[in-house]
Short mmCIF file of C-alpha atoms in Angstrom, two decimals:
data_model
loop_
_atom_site.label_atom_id
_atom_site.label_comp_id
_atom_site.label_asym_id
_atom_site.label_seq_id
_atom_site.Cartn_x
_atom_site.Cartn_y
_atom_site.Cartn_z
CA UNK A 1 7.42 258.20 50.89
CA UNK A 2 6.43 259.56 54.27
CA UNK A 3 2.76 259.59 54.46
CA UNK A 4 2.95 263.48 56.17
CA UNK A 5 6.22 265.47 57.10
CA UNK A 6 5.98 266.48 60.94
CA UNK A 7 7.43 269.81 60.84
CA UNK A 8 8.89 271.66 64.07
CA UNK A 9 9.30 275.42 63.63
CA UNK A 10 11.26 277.38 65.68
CA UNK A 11 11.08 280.73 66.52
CA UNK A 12 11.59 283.74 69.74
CA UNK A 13 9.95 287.62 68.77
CA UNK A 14 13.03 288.49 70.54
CA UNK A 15 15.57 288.12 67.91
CA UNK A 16 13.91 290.36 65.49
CA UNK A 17 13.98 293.61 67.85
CA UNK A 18 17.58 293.66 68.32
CA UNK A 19 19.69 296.13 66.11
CA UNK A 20 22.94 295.86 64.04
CA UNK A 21 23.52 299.95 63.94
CA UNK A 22 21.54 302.43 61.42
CA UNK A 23 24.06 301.91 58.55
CA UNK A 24 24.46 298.20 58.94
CA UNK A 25 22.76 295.97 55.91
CA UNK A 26 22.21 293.03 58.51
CA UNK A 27 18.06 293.60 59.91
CA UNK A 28 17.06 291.54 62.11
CA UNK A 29 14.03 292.66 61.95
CA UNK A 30 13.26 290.67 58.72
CA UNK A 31 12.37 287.72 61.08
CA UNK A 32 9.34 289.29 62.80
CA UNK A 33 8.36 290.00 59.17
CA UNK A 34 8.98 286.57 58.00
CA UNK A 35 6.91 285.18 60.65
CA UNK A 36 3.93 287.14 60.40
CA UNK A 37 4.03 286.65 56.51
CA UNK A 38 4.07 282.36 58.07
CA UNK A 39 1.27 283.44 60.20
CA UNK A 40 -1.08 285.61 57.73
CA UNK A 41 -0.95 281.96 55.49
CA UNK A 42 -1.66 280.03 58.23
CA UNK A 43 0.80 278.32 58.05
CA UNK A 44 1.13 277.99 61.57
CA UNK A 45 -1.59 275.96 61.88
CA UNK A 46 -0.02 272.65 60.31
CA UNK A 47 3.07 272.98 62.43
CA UNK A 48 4.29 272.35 65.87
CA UNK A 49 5.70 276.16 66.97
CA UNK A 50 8.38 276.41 69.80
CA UNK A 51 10.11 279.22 71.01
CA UNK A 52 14.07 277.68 71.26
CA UNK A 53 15.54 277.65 74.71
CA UNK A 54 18.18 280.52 75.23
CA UNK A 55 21.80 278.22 74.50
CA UNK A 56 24.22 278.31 77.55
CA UNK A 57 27.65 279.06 77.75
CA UNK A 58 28.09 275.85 78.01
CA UNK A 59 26.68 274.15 74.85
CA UNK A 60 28.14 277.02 72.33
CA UNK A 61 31.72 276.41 73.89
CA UNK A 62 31.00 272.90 72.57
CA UNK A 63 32.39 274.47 69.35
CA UNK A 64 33.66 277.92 70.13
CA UNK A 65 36.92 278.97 72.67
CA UNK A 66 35.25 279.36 76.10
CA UNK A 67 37.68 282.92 76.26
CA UNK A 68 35.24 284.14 73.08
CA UNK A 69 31.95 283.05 74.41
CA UNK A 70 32.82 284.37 77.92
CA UNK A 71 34.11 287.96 76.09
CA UNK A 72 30.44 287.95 73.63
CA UNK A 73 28.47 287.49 77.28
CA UNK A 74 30.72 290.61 79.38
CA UNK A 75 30.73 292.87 76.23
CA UNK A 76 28.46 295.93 76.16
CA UNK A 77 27.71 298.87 74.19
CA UNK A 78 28.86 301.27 76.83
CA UNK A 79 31.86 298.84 78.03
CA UNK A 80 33.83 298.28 74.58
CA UNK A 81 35.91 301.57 74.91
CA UNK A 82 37.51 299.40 77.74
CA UNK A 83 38.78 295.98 75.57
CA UNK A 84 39.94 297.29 72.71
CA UNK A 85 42.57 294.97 72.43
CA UNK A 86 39.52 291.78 72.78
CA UNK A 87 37.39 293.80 70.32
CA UNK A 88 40.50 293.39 67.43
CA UNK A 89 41.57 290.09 68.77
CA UNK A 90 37.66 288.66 68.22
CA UNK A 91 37.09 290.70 65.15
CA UNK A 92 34.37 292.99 66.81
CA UNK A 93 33.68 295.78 64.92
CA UNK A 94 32.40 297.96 62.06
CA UNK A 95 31.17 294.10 60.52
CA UNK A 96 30.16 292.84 63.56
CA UNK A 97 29.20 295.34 65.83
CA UNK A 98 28.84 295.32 69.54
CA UNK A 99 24.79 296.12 70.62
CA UNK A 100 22.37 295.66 73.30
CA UNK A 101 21.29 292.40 73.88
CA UNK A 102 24.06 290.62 71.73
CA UNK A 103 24.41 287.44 73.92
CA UNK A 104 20.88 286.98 74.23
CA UNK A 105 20.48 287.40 70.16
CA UNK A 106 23.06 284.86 70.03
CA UNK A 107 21.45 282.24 72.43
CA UNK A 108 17.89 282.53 71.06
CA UNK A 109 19.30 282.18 67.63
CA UNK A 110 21.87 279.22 68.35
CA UNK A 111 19.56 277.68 70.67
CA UNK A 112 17.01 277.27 68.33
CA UNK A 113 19.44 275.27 65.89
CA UNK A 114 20.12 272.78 68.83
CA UNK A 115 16.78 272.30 69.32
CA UNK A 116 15.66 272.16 65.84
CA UNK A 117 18.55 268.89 66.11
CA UNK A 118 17.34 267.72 68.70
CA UNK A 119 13.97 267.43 67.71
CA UNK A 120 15.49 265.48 64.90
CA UNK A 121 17.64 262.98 66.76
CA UNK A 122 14.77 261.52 69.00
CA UNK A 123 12.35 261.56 66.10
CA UNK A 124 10.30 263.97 67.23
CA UNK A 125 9.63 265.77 63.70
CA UNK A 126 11.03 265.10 60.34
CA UNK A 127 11.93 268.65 59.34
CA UNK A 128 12.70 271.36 61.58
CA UNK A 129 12.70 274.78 61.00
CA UNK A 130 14.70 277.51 62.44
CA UNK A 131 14.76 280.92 60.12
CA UNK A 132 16.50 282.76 63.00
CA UNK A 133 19.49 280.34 62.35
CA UNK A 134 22.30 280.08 59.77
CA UNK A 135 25.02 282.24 60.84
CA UNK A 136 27.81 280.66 58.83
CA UNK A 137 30.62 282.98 59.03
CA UNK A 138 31.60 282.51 62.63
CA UNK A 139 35.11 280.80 63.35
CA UNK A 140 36.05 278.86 66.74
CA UNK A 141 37.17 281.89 68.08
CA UNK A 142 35.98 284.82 66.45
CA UNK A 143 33.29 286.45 64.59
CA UNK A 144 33.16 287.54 60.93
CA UNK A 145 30.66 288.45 58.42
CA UNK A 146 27.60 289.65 60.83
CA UNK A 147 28.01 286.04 62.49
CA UNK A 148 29.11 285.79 66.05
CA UNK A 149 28.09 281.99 67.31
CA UNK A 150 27.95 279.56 64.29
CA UNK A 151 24.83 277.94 65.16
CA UNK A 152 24.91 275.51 62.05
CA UNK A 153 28.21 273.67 63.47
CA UNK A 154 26.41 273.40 67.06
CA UNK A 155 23.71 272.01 65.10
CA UNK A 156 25.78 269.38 63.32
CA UNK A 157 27.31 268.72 66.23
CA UNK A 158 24.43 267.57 68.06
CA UNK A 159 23.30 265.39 65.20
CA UNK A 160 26.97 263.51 64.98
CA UNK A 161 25.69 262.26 68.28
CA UNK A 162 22.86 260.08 66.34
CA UNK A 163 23.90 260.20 62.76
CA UNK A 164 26.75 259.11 61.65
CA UNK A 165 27.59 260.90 58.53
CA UNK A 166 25.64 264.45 57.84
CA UNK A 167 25.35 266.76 54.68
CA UNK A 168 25.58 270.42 54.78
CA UNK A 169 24.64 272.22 52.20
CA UNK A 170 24.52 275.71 51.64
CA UNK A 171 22.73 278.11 49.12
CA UNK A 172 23.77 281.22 50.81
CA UNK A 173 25.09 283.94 47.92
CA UNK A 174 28.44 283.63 50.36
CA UNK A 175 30.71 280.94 50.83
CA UNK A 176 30.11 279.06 54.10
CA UNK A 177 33.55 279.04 55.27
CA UNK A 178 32.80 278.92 58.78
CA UNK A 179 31.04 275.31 58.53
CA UNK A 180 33.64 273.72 55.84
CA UNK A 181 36.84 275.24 58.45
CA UNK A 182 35.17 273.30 61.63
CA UNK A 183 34.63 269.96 59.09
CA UNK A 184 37.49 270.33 56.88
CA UNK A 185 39.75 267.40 57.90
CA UNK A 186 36.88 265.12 58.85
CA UNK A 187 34.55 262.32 56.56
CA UNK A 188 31.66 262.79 58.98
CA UNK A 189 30.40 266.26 57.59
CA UNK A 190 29.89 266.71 53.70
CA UNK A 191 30.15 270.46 52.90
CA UNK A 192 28.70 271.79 49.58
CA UNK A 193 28.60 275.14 48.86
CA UNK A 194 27.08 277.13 46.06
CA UNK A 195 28.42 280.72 45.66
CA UNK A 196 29.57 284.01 44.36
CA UNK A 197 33.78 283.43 44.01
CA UNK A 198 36.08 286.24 42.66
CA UNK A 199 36.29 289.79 42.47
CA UNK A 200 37.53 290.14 46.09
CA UNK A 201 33.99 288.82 47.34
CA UNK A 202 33.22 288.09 50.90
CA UNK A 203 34.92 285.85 52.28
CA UNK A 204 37.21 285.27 48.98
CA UNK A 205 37.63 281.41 49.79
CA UNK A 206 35.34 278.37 48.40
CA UNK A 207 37.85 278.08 45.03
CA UNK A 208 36.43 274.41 43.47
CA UNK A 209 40.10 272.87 44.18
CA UNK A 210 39.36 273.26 47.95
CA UNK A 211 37.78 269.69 48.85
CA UNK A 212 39.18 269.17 52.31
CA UNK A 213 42.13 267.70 53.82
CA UNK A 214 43.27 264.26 55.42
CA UNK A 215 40.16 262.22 56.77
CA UNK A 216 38.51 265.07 55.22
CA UNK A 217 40.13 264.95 51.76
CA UNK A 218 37.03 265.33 49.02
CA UNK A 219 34.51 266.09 52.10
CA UNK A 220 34.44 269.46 51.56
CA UNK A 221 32.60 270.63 47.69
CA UNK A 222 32.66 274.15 46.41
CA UNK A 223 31.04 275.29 43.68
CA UNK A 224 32.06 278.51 42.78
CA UNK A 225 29.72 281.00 40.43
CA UNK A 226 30.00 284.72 38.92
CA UNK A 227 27.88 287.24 38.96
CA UNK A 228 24.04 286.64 37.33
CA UNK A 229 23.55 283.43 37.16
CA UNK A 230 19.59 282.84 36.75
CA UNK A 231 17.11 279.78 37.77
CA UNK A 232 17.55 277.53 35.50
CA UNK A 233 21.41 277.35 35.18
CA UNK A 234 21.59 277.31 39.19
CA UNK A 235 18.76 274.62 39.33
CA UNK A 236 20.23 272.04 36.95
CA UNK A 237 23.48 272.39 38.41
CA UNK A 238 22.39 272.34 41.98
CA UNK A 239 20.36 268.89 41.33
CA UNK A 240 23.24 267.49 39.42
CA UNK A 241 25.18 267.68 42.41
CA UNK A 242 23.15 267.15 45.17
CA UNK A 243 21.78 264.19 43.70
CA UNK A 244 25.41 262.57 42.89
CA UNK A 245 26.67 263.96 46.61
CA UNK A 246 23.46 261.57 47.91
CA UNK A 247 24.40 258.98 46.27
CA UNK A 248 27.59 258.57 47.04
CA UNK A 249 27.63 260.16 50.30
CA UNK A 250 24.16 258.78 51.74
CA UNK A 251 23.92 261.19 54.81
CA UNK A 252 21.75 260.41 57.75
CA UNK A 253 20.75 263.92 58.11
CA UNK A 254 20.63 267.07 56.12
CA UNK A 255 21.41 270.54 57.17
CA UNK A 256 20.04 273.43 54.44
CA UNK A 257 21.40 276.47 54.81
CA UNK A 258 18.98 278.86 52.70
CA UNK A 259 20.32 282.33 52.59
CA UNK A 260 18.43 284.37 50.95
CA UNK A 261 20.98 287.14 49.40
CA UNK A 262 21.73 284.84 46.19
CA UNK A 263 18.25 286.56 45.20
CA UNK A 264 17.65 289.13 42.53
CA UNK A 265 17.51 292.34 44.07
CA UNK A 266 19.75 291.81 47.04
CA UNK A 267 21.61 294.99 48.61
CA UNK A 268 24.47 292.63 48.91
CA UNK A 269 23.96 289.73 46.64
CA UNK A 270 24.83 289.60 42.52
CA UNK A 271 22.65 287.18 41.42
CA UNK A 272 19.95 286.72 39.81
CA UNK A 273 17.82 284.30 41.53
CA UNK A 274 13.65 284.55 41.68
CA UNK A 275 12.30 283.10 44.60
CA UNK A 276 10.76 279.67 43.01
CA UNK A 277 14.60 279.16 41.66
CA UNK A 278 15.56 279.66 45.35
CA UNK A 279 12.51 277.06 46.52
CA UNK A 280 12.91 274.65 44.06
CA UNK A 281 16.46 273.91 45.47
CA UNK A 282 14.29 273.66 49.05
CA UNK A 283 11.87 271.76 47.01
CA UNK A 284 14.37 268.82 45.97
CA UNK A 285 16.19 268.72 49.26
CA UNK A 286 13.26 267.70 50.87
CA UNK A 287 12.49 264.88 48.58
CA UNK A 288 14.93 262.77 49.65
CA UNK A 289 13.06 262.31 52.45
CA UNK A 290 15.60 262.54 55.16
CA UNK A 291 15.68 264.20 58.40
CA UNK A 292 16.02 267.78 57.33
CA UNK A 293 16.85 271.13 59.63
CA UNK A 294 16.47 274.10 57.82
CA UNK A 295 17.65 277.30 58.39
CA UNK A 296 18.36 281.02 56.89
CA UNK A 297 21.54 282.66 56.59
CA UNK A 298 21.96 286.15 54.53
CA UNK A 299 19.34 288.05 52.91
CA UNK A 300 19.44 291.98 53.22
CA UNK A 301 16.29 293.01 51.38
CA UNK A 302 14.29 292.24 54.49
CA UNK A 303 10.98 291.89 52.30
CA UNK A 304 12.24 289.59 50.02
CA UNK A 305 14.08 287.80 52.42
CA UNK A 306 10.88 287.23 54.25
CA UNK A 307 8.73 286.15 51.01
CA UNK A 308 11.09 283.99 50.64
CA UNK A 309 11.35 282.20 53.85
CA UNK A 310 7.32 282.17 53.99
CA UNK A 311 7.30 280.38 50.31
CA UNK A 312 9.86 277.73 51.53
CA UNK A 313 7.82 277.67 54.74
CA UNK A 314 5.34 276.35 52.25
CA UNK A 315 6.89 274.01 50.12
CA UNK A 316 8.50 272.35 53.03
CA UNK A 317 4.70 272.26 54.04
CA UNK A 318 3.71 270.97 50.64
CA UNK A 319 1.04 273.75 50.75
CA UNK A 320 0.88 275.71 47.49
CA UNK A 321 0.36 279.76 48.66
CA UNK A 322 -1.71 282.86 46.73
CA UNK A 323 0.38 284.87 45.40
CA UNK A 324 -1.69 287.77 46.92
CA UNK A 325 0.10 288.92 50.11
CA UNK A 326 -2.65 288.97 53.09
CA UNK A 327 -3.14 291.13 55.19
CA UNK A 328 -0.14 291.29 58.37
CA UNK A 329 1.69 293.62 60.87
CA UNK A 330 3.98 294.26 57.97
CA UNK A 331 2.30 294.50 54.72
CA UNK A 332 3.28 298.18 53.99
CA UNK A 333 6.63 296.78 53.38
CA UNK A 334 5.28 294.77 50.54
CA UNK A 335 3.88 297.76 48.45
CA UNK A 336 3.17 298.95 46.04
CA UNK A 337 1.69 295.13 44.24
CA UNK A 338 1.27 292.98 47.76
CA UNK A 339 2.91 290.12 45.66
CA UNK A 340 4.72 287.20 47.39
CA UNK A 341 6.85 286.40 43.73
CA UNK A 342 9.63 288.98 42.91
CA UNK A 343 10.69 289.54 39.19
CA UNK A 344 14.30 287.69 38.23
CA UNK A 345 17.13 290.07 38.06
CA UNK A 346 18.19 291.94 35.06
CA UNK A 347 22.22 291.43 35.93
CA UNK A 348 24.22 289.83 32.95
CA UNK A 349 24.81 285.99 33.41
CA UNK A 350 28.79 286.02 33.58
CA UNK A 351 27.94 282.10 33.70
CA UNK A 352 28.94 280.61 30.02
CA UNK A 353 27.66 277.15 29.70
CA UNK A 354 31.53 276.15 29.44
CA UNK A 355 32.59 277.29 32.83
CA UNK A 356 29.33 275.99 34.36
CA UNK A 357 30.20 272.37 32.67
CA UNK A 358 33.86 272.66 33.88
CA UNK A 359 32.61 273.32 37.26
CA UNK A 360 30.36 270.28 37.22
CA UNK A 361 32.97 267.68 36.03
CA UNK A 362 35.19 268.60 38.59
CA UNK A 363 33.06 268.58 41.22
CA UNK A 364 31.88 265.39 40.07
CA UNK A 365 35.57 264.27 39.62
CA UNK A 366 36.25 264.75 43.08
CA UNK A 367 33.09 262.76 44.17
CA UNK A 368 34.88 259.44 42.43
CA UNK A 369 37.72 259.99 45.19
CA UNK A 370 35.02 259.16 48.14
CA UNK A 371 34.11 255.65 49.53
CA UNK A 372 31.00 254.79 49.11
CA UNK A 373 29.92 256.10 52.46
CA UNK A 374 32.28 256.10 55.14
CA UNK A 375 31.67 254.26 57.84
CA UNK A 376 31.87 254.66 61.38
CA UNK A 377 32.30 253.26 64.80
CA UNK A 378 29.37 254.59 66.29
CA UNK A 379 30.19 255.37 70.48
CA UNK A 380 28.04 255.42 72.85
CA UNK A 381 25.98 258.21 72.18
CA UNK A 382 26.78 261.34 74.71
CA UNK A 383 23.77 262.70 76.68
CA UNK A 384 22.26 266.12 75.58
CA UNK A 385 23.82 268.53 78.31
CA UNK A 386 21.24 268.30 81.57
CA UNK A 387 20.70 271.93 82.26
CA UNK A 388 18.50 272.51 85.11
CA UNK A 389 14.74 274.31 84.34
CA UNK A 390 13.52 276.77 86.04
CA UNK A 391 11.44 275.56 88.76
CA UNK A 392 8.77 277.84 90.50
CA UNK A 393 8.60 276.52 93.80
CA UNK A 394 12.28 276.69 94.07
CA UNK A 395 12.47 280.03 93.14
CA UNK A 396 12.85 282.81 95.63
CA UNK A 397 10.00 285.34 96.25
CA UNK A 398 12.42 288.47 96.55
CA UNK A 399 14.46 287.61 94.00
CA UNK A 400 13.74 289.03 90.69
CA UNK A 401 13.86 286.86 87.73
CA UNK A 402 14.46 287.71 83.78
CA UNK A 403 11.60 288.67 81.02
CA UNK A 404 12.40 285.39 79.30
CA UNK A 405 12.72 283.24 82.46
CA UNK A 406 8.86 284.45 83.02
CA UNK A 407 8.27 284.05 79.56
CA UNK A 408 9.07 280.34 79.61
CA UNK A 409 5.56 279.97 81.60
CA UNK A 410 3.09 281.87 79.76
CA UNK A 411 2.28 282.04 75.85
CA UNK A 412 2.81 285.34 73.89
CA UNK A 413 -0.60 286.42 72.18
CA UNK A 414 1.87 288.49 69.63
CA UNK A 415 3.48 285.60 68.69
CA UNK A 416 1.64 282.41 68.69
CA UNK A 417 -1.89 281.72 68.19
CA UNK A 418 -3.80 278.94 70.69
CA UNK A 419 -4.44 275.42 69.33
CA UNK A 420 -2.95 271.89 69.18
CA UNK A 421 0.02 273.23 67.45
CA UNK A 422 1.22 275.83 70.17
CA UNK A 423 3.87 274.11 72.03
CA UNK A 424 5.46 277.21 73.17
CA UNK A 425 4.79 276.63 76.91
CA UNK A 426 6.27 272.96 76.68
CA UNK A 427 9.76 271.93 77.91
CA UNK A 428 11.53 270.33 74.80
CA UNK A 429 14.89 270.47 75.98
#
């Protein structure tokens, strides 16, 4: 056991003013809220807080087409009429609209995943934290789902270069599709998914006989659910797995992917999840006591999704918090009770005990296929990418330079508070 879990916590104001379109479920304004609800339990105060560096071009073509990343940094609002042909080819649309500031949301977002691993790889912290993070949907070369840049394979990427076998694992109410597609024929990534399959759900793959192919071949886990399943059936079944995939697996790393739509009460979601069901799959994660990045994913009932995110905050903090909601930027949004717990959902459990058990034994089936930990013939390990800093003597009087450029050398009193624990103003890259 770790005597006490240095936690790294990532996160830029900027990615929670951007905005999806009036009729669009995706807000990312439930990050500002999420953070102030981390900062009104003072949380802050027993973690290191950084504000991610913006991602290049460069480092999210490490996974993505360099045509797509180049298209996501040209495209604008009032420039789309023009590349209509680009917007259908890179599945921009009514899903995943073009805004203002859509690059930049990408960057901050994506960035902060690559930092969050690279914090991790030179031992730096022991969990890192990135709520921002956890777009799963996004392919090579195109968007889907409200996901344009999957920050969770740049993430994974960056830790291949120090680990050499890392579990993903995902608790999203969707299937992570984008994640198993960039690992599916390789033994160096474990995918598990937990999610809602059938009915013509989003995305409509993660079926339990997909497991991977080639190298990959029983690397990739689904574990498909219907509609209402509660706490305690997801809990058992979630540590029944987990703790067989660690075993057999014995990762290096683990990436958690906590969406927050498999909660009761989500405009998109169908289950029936309370928020300590949600945690307590956060909860044993962490007790394994490996290098851990966390991030968030889905969640479109922005003041749940932000309880939620502050209560895992917590338990990844070990720090028990009142259930009495104190006083933020945001607490109208929490009315009329002020509560941090929500109620469990009222929709019927579609989950027999039958189809759960047939579930488990064939995803525990498939884990008698593995090795025992593959091995691997660990290269050299590649430098992170040098990207030159902004330097202020260097820079040129008349020339003007960007908001976040300037922001890089001064701390943001609506963000951060001062103390030990600030490391905004640092250069961790």
């Amino acid at each position: 056991m770790r005597s006490k879990d240095r936690i790294s916590y990532f996160y830029d104001g900027d990615v929670g003013s951007v905005y999806f379109g009036p009729n669009h479920p995706m807000k990312p304004h439930r990050l500002c809220m999420t953070h102030h609800l981390v900062l009104s339990y003072e949380l802050h105060n027993k973690m290191e807080i950084y504000r991610p560096h913006k991602a290049y071009p460069v480092e999210l073509a490490q996974f993505h087409s360099a045509d797509y990343v180049e298209f996501l940094h040209r495209i604008t609002p009032d420039t789309q009429h023009l590349f209509l042909n680009e917007l259908a080819k890179y599945n921009l649309g009514e899903d995943c609209p073009v805004f203002d500031n859509l690059f930049e949301f990408c960057q901050i977002y994506a960035g902060g995943t690559i930092d969050a691993a690279r914090r991790l790889n030179n031992q730096l912290c022991d969990i890192a934290i990135n709520w921002a993070g956890g777009l799963h949907h996004a392919k090579k070369c195109d968007a889907s789902g409200f996901c344009y840049i999957n920050d969770l394979v740049l993430g994974i990427l960056e830790l291949l270069k120090y680990h050499a076998r890392v579990l993903y694992i995902d608790i999203d109410v969707h299937h992570g599709d984008g994640v198993e597609e960039a690992f599916y024929f390789t033994d160096r990534v474990m995918t598990v998914s937990f999610h809602k399959y059938g009915d013509m759900f989003f995305p409509g793959t993660g079926d339990v006989k997909d497991v991977g192919e080639k190298e990959g071949k029983f690397y990739a886990i689904n574990v498909p659910l219907k509609d209402g399943i509660d706490d305690p059936s997801f809990t058992r079944l979630f540590k029944t797995i987990i703790s067989k995939v660690v075993e057999m697996y014995q990762p290096g790393v683990i990436v958690l992917q906590c969406g927050a739509d498999s909660l009761a009460g989500d405009r998109l979601g169908c289950f029936n999840l309370s928020i300590d069901g949600h945690a307590e799959c956060v909860r044993f994660v962490k007790k394994f006591n490996l290098p851990l990045l966390v991030t968030g994913g889905g969640g479109y009932t922005k003041e749940n999704v932000a309880r939620c995110w502050t209560v895992e905050t917590g338990v990844l903090l070990d720090t028990e918090l009142p259930n009495e909601i104190p006083q933020n930027d945001y607490i109208e949004y929490f009315a009329p009770d002020f509560s941090l717990k929500i109620p469990n959902g009222h929709i019927e459990n579609l989950n027999s005990k039958s189809y759960l058990s047939t579930i488990k034994m064939q995803v525990l089936e498939n884990l008698r296929y593995i090795q025992h930990a593959p091995s691997v013939q660990m290269q050299e390990v590649p430098p992170d990418l040098y990207i030159p800093d902004y330097d202020e003597d260097e820079q040129n009087p008349d020339e003007r330079i960007d908001q976040h450029t300037q922001d890089k050398q001064i701390q943001r009193d609506d963000e951060y508070y001062e103390g030990d624990n600030d490391n905004d103003h640092m250069d961790d890259v």
